Amino acid sequence: MRVQVKVFATLRRYVDRAVSGIPFEVDLPDGATVADLIEQLNLPPEEVKLAFVNARAREKDWHLAAGDQVGIFPPIGGG
């Protein structure tokens, strides 16, 4: 199955094809979770704070479906 992915902020440095604001497609096996996607993208799990699937915050054990749109974010600070 294919999902559309965007990685944000400091996580972009881990994915060669990641460009700010532009989604890219990733092929995953059926039944894959957000955690499986994070692993396939070689993102350090400890640097992933939040994942949105189809504009809803989801846990890493969330099962993805073909065509899902996934945004992956690191911890973000500010003031």
Short mmCIF file of N, CA, C and O in Angstrom, two decimals:
data_model
loop_
_atom_site.label_atom_id
_atom_site.label_comp_id
_atom_site.label_asym_id
_atom_site.label_seq_id
_atom_site.Cartn_x
_atom_site.Cartn_y
_atom_site.Cartn_z
N MET A 1 0.84 -1.18 0.00
CA MET A 1 0.00 0.00 0.00
C MET A 1 0.88 1.24 0.00
O MET A 1 2.02 1.18 0.45
N ARG A 2 0.34 2.32 -0.50
CA ARG A 2 1.08 3.59 -0.54
C ARG A 2 0.41 4.61 0.35
O ARG A 2 -0.82 4.72 0.39
N VAL A 3 1.25 5.36 1.06
CA VAL A 3 0.77 6.47 1.87
C VAL A 3 1.55 7.72 1.47
O VAL A 3 2.67 7.63 0.96
N GLN A 4 0.95 8.87 1.70
CA GLN A 4 1.60 10.17 1.45
C GLN A 4 2.19 10.63 2.78
O GLN A 4 1.51 10.59 3.80
N VAL A 5 3.43 11.08 2.75
CA VAL A 5 4.13 11.44 3.98
C VAL A 5 4.74 12.84 3.86
O VAL A 5 5.27 13.21 2.81
N LYS A 6 4.68 13.57 4.97
CA LYS A 6 5.44 14.81 5.14
C LYS A 6 6.17 14.69 6.47
O LYS A 6 5.59 14.30 7.47
N VAL A 7 7.46 14.99 6.46
CA VAL A 7 8.22 15.08 7.70
C VAL A 7 8.58 16.54 7.92
O VAL A 7 8.85 17.26 6.96
N PHE A 8 8.58 16.95 9.16
CA PHE A 8 8.71 18.37 9.46
C PHE A 8 9.95 18.67 10.31
O PHE A 8 10.46 17.80 11.02
N ALA A 9 10.38 19.92 10.20
CA ALA A 9 11.45 20.50 11.03
C ALA A 9 12.71 19.64 10.95
O ALA A 9 13.14 19.27 9.86
N THR A 10 13.27 19.30 12.08
CA THR A 10 14.57 18.61 12.12
C THR A 10 14.50 17.19 11.57
O THR A 10 15.55 16.63 11.22
N LEU A 11 13.32 16.60 11.45
CA LEU A 11 13.23 15.24 10.93
C LEU A 11 13.53 15.16 9.43
O LEU A 11 13.90 14.10 8.93
N ARG A 12 13.43 16.29 8.73
CA ARG A 12 13.70 16.29 7.29
C ARG A 12 15.12 15.86 6.97
O ARG A 12 15.37 15.29 5.91
N ARG A 13 16.04 16.10 7.87
CA ARG A 13 17.44 15.76 7.57
C ARG A 13 17.67 14.25 7.46
O ARG A 13 18.68 13.81 6.91
N TYR A 14 16.75 13.45 7.96
CA TYR A 14 16.90 11.99 7.90
C TYR A 14 16.35 11.38 6.62
O TYR A 14 16.59 10.20 6.35
N VAL A 15 15.60 12.16 5.85
CA VAL A 15 14.93 11.62 4.66
C VAL A 15 15.39 12.42 3.45
O VAL A 15 15.05 13.60 3.31
N ASP A 16 16.16 11.79 2.57
CA ASP A 16 16.73 12.48 1.41
C ASP A 16 15.69 13.18 0.55
O ASP A 16 15.91 14.27 0.06
N ARG A 17 14.55 12.53 0.37
CA ARG A 17 13.55 13.08 -0.54
C ARG A 17 12.58 14.05 0.12
O ARG A 17 11.65 14.51 -0.53
N ALA A 18 12.78 14.36 1.39
CA ALA A 18 11.87 15.26 2.10
C ALA A 18 12.17 16.72 1.77
O ALA A 18 13.28 17.19 1.94
N VAL A 19 11.15 17.41 1.30
CA VAL A 19 11.22 18.83 1.00
C VAL A 19 10.09 19.49 1.79
O VAL A 19 8.97 18.98 1.80
N SER A 20 10.38 20.59 2.42
CA SER A 20 9.40 21.26 3.27
C SER A 20 8.08 21.49 2.53
O SER A 20 8.06 22.08 1.46
N GLY A 21 7.00 20.99 3.11
CA GLY A 21 5.67 21.23 2.58
C GLY A 21 5.25 20.36 1.42
O GLY A 21 4.14 20.48 0.93
N ILE A 22 6.13 19.49 0.95
CA ILE A 22 5.80 18.66 -0.21
C ILE A 22 5.74 17.19 0.22
O ILE A 22 6.74 16.65 0.70
N PRO A 23 4.57 16.56 0.05
CA PRO A 23 4.48 15.14 0.43
C PRO A 23 5.21 14.25 -0.56
O PRO A 23 5.40 14.60 -1.71
N PHE A 24 5.60 13.09 -0.06
CA PHE A 24 6.19 12.06 -0.92
C PHE A 24 5.51 10.74 -0.58
O PHE A 24 4.93 10.58 0.49
N GLU A 25 5.56 9.80 -1.52
CA GLU A 25 4.89 8.52 -1.33
C GLU A 25 5.85 7.50 -0.76
O GLU A 25 7.04 7.48 -1.08
N VAL A 26 5.30 6.64 0.09
CA VAL A 26 6.06 5.54 0.68
C VAL A 26 5.23 4.27 0.51
O VAL A 26 4.03 4.26 0.77
N ASP A 27 5.88 3.21 0.04
CA ASP A 27 5.23 1.89 -0.06
C ASP A 27 5.45 1.14 1.25
O ASP A 27 6.58 1.06 1.75
N LEU A 28 4.37 0.59 1.78
CA LEU A 28 4.41 -0.17 3.02
C LEU A 28 3.62 -1.46 2.83
O LEU A 28 2.69 -1.51 2.03
N PRO A 29 3.93 -2.48 3.61
CA PRO A 29 3.11 -3.70 3.54
C PRO A 29 1.75 -3.46 4.19
O PRO A 29 1.61 -2.60 5.07
N ASP A 30 0.74 -4.19 3.76
CA ASP A 30 -0.58 -4.09 4.38
C ASP A 30 -0.45 -4.36 5.87
O ASP A 30 0.33 -5.21 6.31
N GLY A 31 -1.20 -3.61 6.66
CA GLY A 31 -1.17 -3.78 8.11
C GLY A 31 -0.10 -2.99 8.81
O GLY A 31 0.05 -3.09 10.02
N ALA A 32 0.68 -2.20 8.05
CA ALA A 32 1.77 -1.42 8.65
C ALA A 32 1.21 -0.35 9.59
O ALA A 32 0.10 0.17 9.40
N THR A 33 2.00 -0.03 10.61
CA THR A 33 1.63 0.98 11.59
C THR A 33 2.46 2.25 11.38
O THR A 33 3.41 2.26 10.59
N VAL A 34 2.10 3.28 12.13
CA VAL A 34 2.91 4.50 12.11
C VAL A 34 4.35 4.17 12.51
O VAL A 34 5.30 4.67 11.92
N ALA A 35 4.52 3.31 13.51
CA ALA A 35 5.87 2.92 13.94
C ALA A 35 6.64 2.24 12.82
O ALA A 35 7.85 2.48 12.66
N ASP A 36 5.97 1.41 12.02
CA ASP A 36 6.62 0.77 10.88
C ASP A 36 7.08 1.81 9.87
O ASP A 36 8.17 1.70 9.30
N LEU A 37 6.25 2.81 9.63
CA LEU A 37 6.62 3.90 8.72
C LEU A 37 7.84 4.65 9.24
O LEU A 37 8.78 4.92 8.49
N ILE A 38 7.84 4.97 10.52
CA ILE A 38 8.98 5.67 11.14
C ILE A 38 10.26 4.85 10.96
O ILE A 38 11.30 5.39 10.60
N GLU A 39 10.16 3.55 11.16
CA GLU A 39 11.32 2.68 10.99
C GLU A 39 11.78 2.63 9.54
O GLU A 39 12.98 2.73 9.26
N GLN A 40 10.84 2.52 8.61
CA GLN A 40 11.21 2.45 7.20
C GLN A 40 11.90 3.73 6.74
O GLN A 40 12.79 3.70 5.89
N LEU A 41 11.50 4.86 7.31
CA LEU A 41 12.12 6.14 6.95
C LEU A 41 13.43 6.38 7.69
O LEU A 41 14.08 7.40 7.48
N ASN A 42 13.83 5.45 8.55
CA ASN A 42 15.05 5.57 9.35
C ASN A 42 15.05 6.80 10.25
O ASN A 42 16.09 7.44 10.46
N LEU A 43 13.87 7.15 10.75
CA LEU A 43 13.76 8.25 11.70
C LEU A 43 14.04 7.71 13.10
O LEU A 43 13.54 6.65 13.46
N PRO A 44 14.85 8.41 13.90
CA PRO A 44 15.08 7.96 15.27
C PRO A 44 13.77 8.05 16.05
O PRO A 44 13.19 9.14 16.17
N PRO A 45 13.25 6.93 16.56
CA PRO A 45 11.95 6.95 17.24
C PRO A 45 11.88 7.94 18.39
O PRO A 45 10.84 8.55 18.63
N GLU A 46 13.00 8.16 19.07
CA GLU A 46 13.01 9.09 20.20
C GLU A 46 12.87 10.54 19.75
O GLU A 46 12.58 11.42 20.56
N GLU A 47 13.07 10.81 18.46
CA GLU A 47 12.94 12.17 17.94
C GLU A 47 11.56 12.44 17.33
O GLU A 47 11.30 13.55 16.89
N VAL A 48 10.71 11.42 17.30
CA VAL A 48 9.36 11.61 16.78
C VAL A 48 8.42 11.84 17.96
O VAL A 48 8.28 11.00 18.83
N LYS A 49 7.81 13.01 17.99
CA LYS A 49 6.92 13.38 19.09
C LYS A 49 5.46 13.15 18.73
O LYS A 49 4.67 12.74 19.57
N LEU A 50 5.09 13.41 17.48
CA LEU A 50 3.69 13.41 17.11
C LEU A 50 3.52 12.98 15.66
O LEU A 50 4.34 13.35 14.80
N ALA A 51 2.48 12.21 15.41
CA ALA A 51 2.14 11.83 14.04
C ALA A 51 0.66 12.11 13.81
O ALA A 51 -0.17 11.80 14.67
N PHE A 52 0.37 12.71 12.69
CA PHE A 52 -1.01 12.94 12.28
C PHE A 52 -1.31 12.03 11.10
O PHE A 52 -0.51 11.94 10.16
N VAL A 53 -2.44 11.36 11.14
CA VAL A 53 -2.90 10.55 10.02
C VAL A 53 -4.24 11.13 9.61
O VAL A 53 -5.19 11.18 10.41
N ASN A 54 -4.30 11.61 8.37
CA ASN A 54 -5.51 12.25 7.85
C ASN A 54 -6.00 13.35 8.80
O ASN A 54 -7.19 13.43 9.14
N ALA A 55 -5.05 14.17 9.25
CA ALA A 55 -5.30 15.36 10.09
C ALA A 55 -5.75 15.04 11.51
O ALA A 55 -6.26 15.92 12.20
N ARG A 56 -5.54 13.82 11.98
CA ARG A 56 -5.86 13.46 13.36
C ARG A 56 -4.62 12.88 14.04
O ARG A 56 -3.94 12.03 13.46
N ALA A 57 -4.35 13.33 15.24
CA ALA A 57 -3.21 12.81 15.99
C ALA A 57 -3.43 11.32 16.26
O ALA A 57 -4.52 10.91 16.69
N ARG A 58 -2.40 10.54 16.01
CA ARG A 58 -2.49 9.08 16.20
C ARG A 58 -1.25 8.58 16.93
O ARG A 58 -0.15 9.12 16.78
N GLU A 59 -1.42 7.49 17.66
CA GLU A 59 -0.31 6.84 18.35
C GLU A 59 0.51 6.05 17.35
O GLU A 59 0.06 5.75 16.23
N LYS A 60 1.70 5.65 17.77
CA LYS A 60 2.60 4.92 16.86
C LYS A 60 2.09 3.54 16.50
O LYS A 60 2.52 2.96 15.50
N ASP A 61 1.16 2.99 17.28
CA ASP A 61 0.62 1.66 16.96
C ASP A 61 -0.61 1.72 16.04
O ASP A 61 -1.23 0.71 15.75
N TRP A 62 -0.93 2.92 15.52
CA TRP A 62 -2.07 3.10 14.62
C TRP A 62 -1.79 2.40 13.29
O TRP A 62 -0.74 2.57 12.69
N HIS A 63 -2.76 1.62 12.83
CA HIS A 63 -2.62 0.92 11.55
C HIS A 63 -2.98 1.85 10.40
O HIS A 63 -4.05 2.48 10.41
N LEU A 64 -2.10 1.92 9.44
CA LEU A 64 -2.29 2.79 8.27
C LEU A 64 -3.08 2.06 7.19
O LEU A 64 -3.10 0.82 7.14
N ALA A 65 -3.69 2.85 6.31
CA ALA A 65 -4.43 2.30 5.17
C ALA A 65 -3.91 2.98 3.91
O ALA A 65 -3.39 4.10 3.95
N ALA A 66 -4.09 2.31 2.79
CA ALA A 66 -3.67 2.88 1.51
C ALA A 66 -4.30 4.26 1.32
O ALA A 66 -5.48 4.46 1.59
N GLY A 67 -3.48 5.20 0.88
CA GLY A 67 -3.95 6.55 0.62
C GLY A 67 -3.92 7.49 1.81
O GLY A 67 -4.22 8.67 1.67
N ASP A 68 -3.58 6.97 3.00
CA ASP A 68 -3.50 7.84 4.17
C ASP A 68 -2.47 8.94 3.94
O ASP A 68 -1.48 8.75 3.23
N GLN A 69 -2.72 10.09 4.57
CA GLN A 69 -1.78 11.20 4.56
C GLN A 69 -1.22 11.33 5.96
O GLN A 69 -1.97 11.51 6.93
N VAL A 70 0.10 11.23 6.07
CA VAL A 70 0.77 11.18 7.37
C VAL A 70 1.73 12.35 7.50
O VAL A 70 2.55 12.59 6.62
N GLY A 71 1.63 13.06 8.62
CA GLY A 71 2.60 14.11 8.97
C GLY A 71 3.32 13.69 10.22
O GLY A 71 2.69 13.26 11.19
N ILE A 72 4.65 13.80 10.21
CA ILE A 72 5.47 13.35 11.34
C ILE A 72 6.27 14.53 11.86
O ILE A 72 6.98 15.20 11.10
N PHE A 73 6.16 14.78 13.18
CA PHE A 73 6.75 15.96 13.80
C PHE A 73 7.70 15.60 14.94
O PHE A 73 7.40 14.68 15.71
N PRO A 74 8.78 16.35 15.09
CA PRO A 74 9.66 16.20 16.26
C PRO A 74 9.08 17.04 17.40
O PRO A 74 8.12 17.79 17.21
N PRO A 75 9.68 16.94 18.62
CA PRO A 75 9.28 17.87 19.67
C PRO A 75 9.60 19.29 19.21
O PRO A 75 10.63 19.52 18.58
N ILE A 76 8.72 20.21 19.49
CA ILE A 76 8.93 21.59 19.07
C ILE A 76 8.83 22.49 20.29
O ILE A 76 7.91 22.38 21.08
N GLY A 77 9.82 23.34 20.44
CA GLY A 77 9.82 24.28 21.55
C GLY A 77 9.62 25.68 21.04
O GLY A 77 9.72 25.97 19.86
N GLY A 78 9.30 26.54 21.93
CA GLY A 78 9.11 27.92 21.53
C GLY A 78 8.82 28.77 22.76
O GLY A 78 8.74 28.27 23.86
N GLY A 79 8.59 29.99 22.52
CA GLY A 79 8.31 30.83 23.67
C GLY A 79 7.78 32.16 23.28
O GLY A 79 7.46 32.50 22.22
#
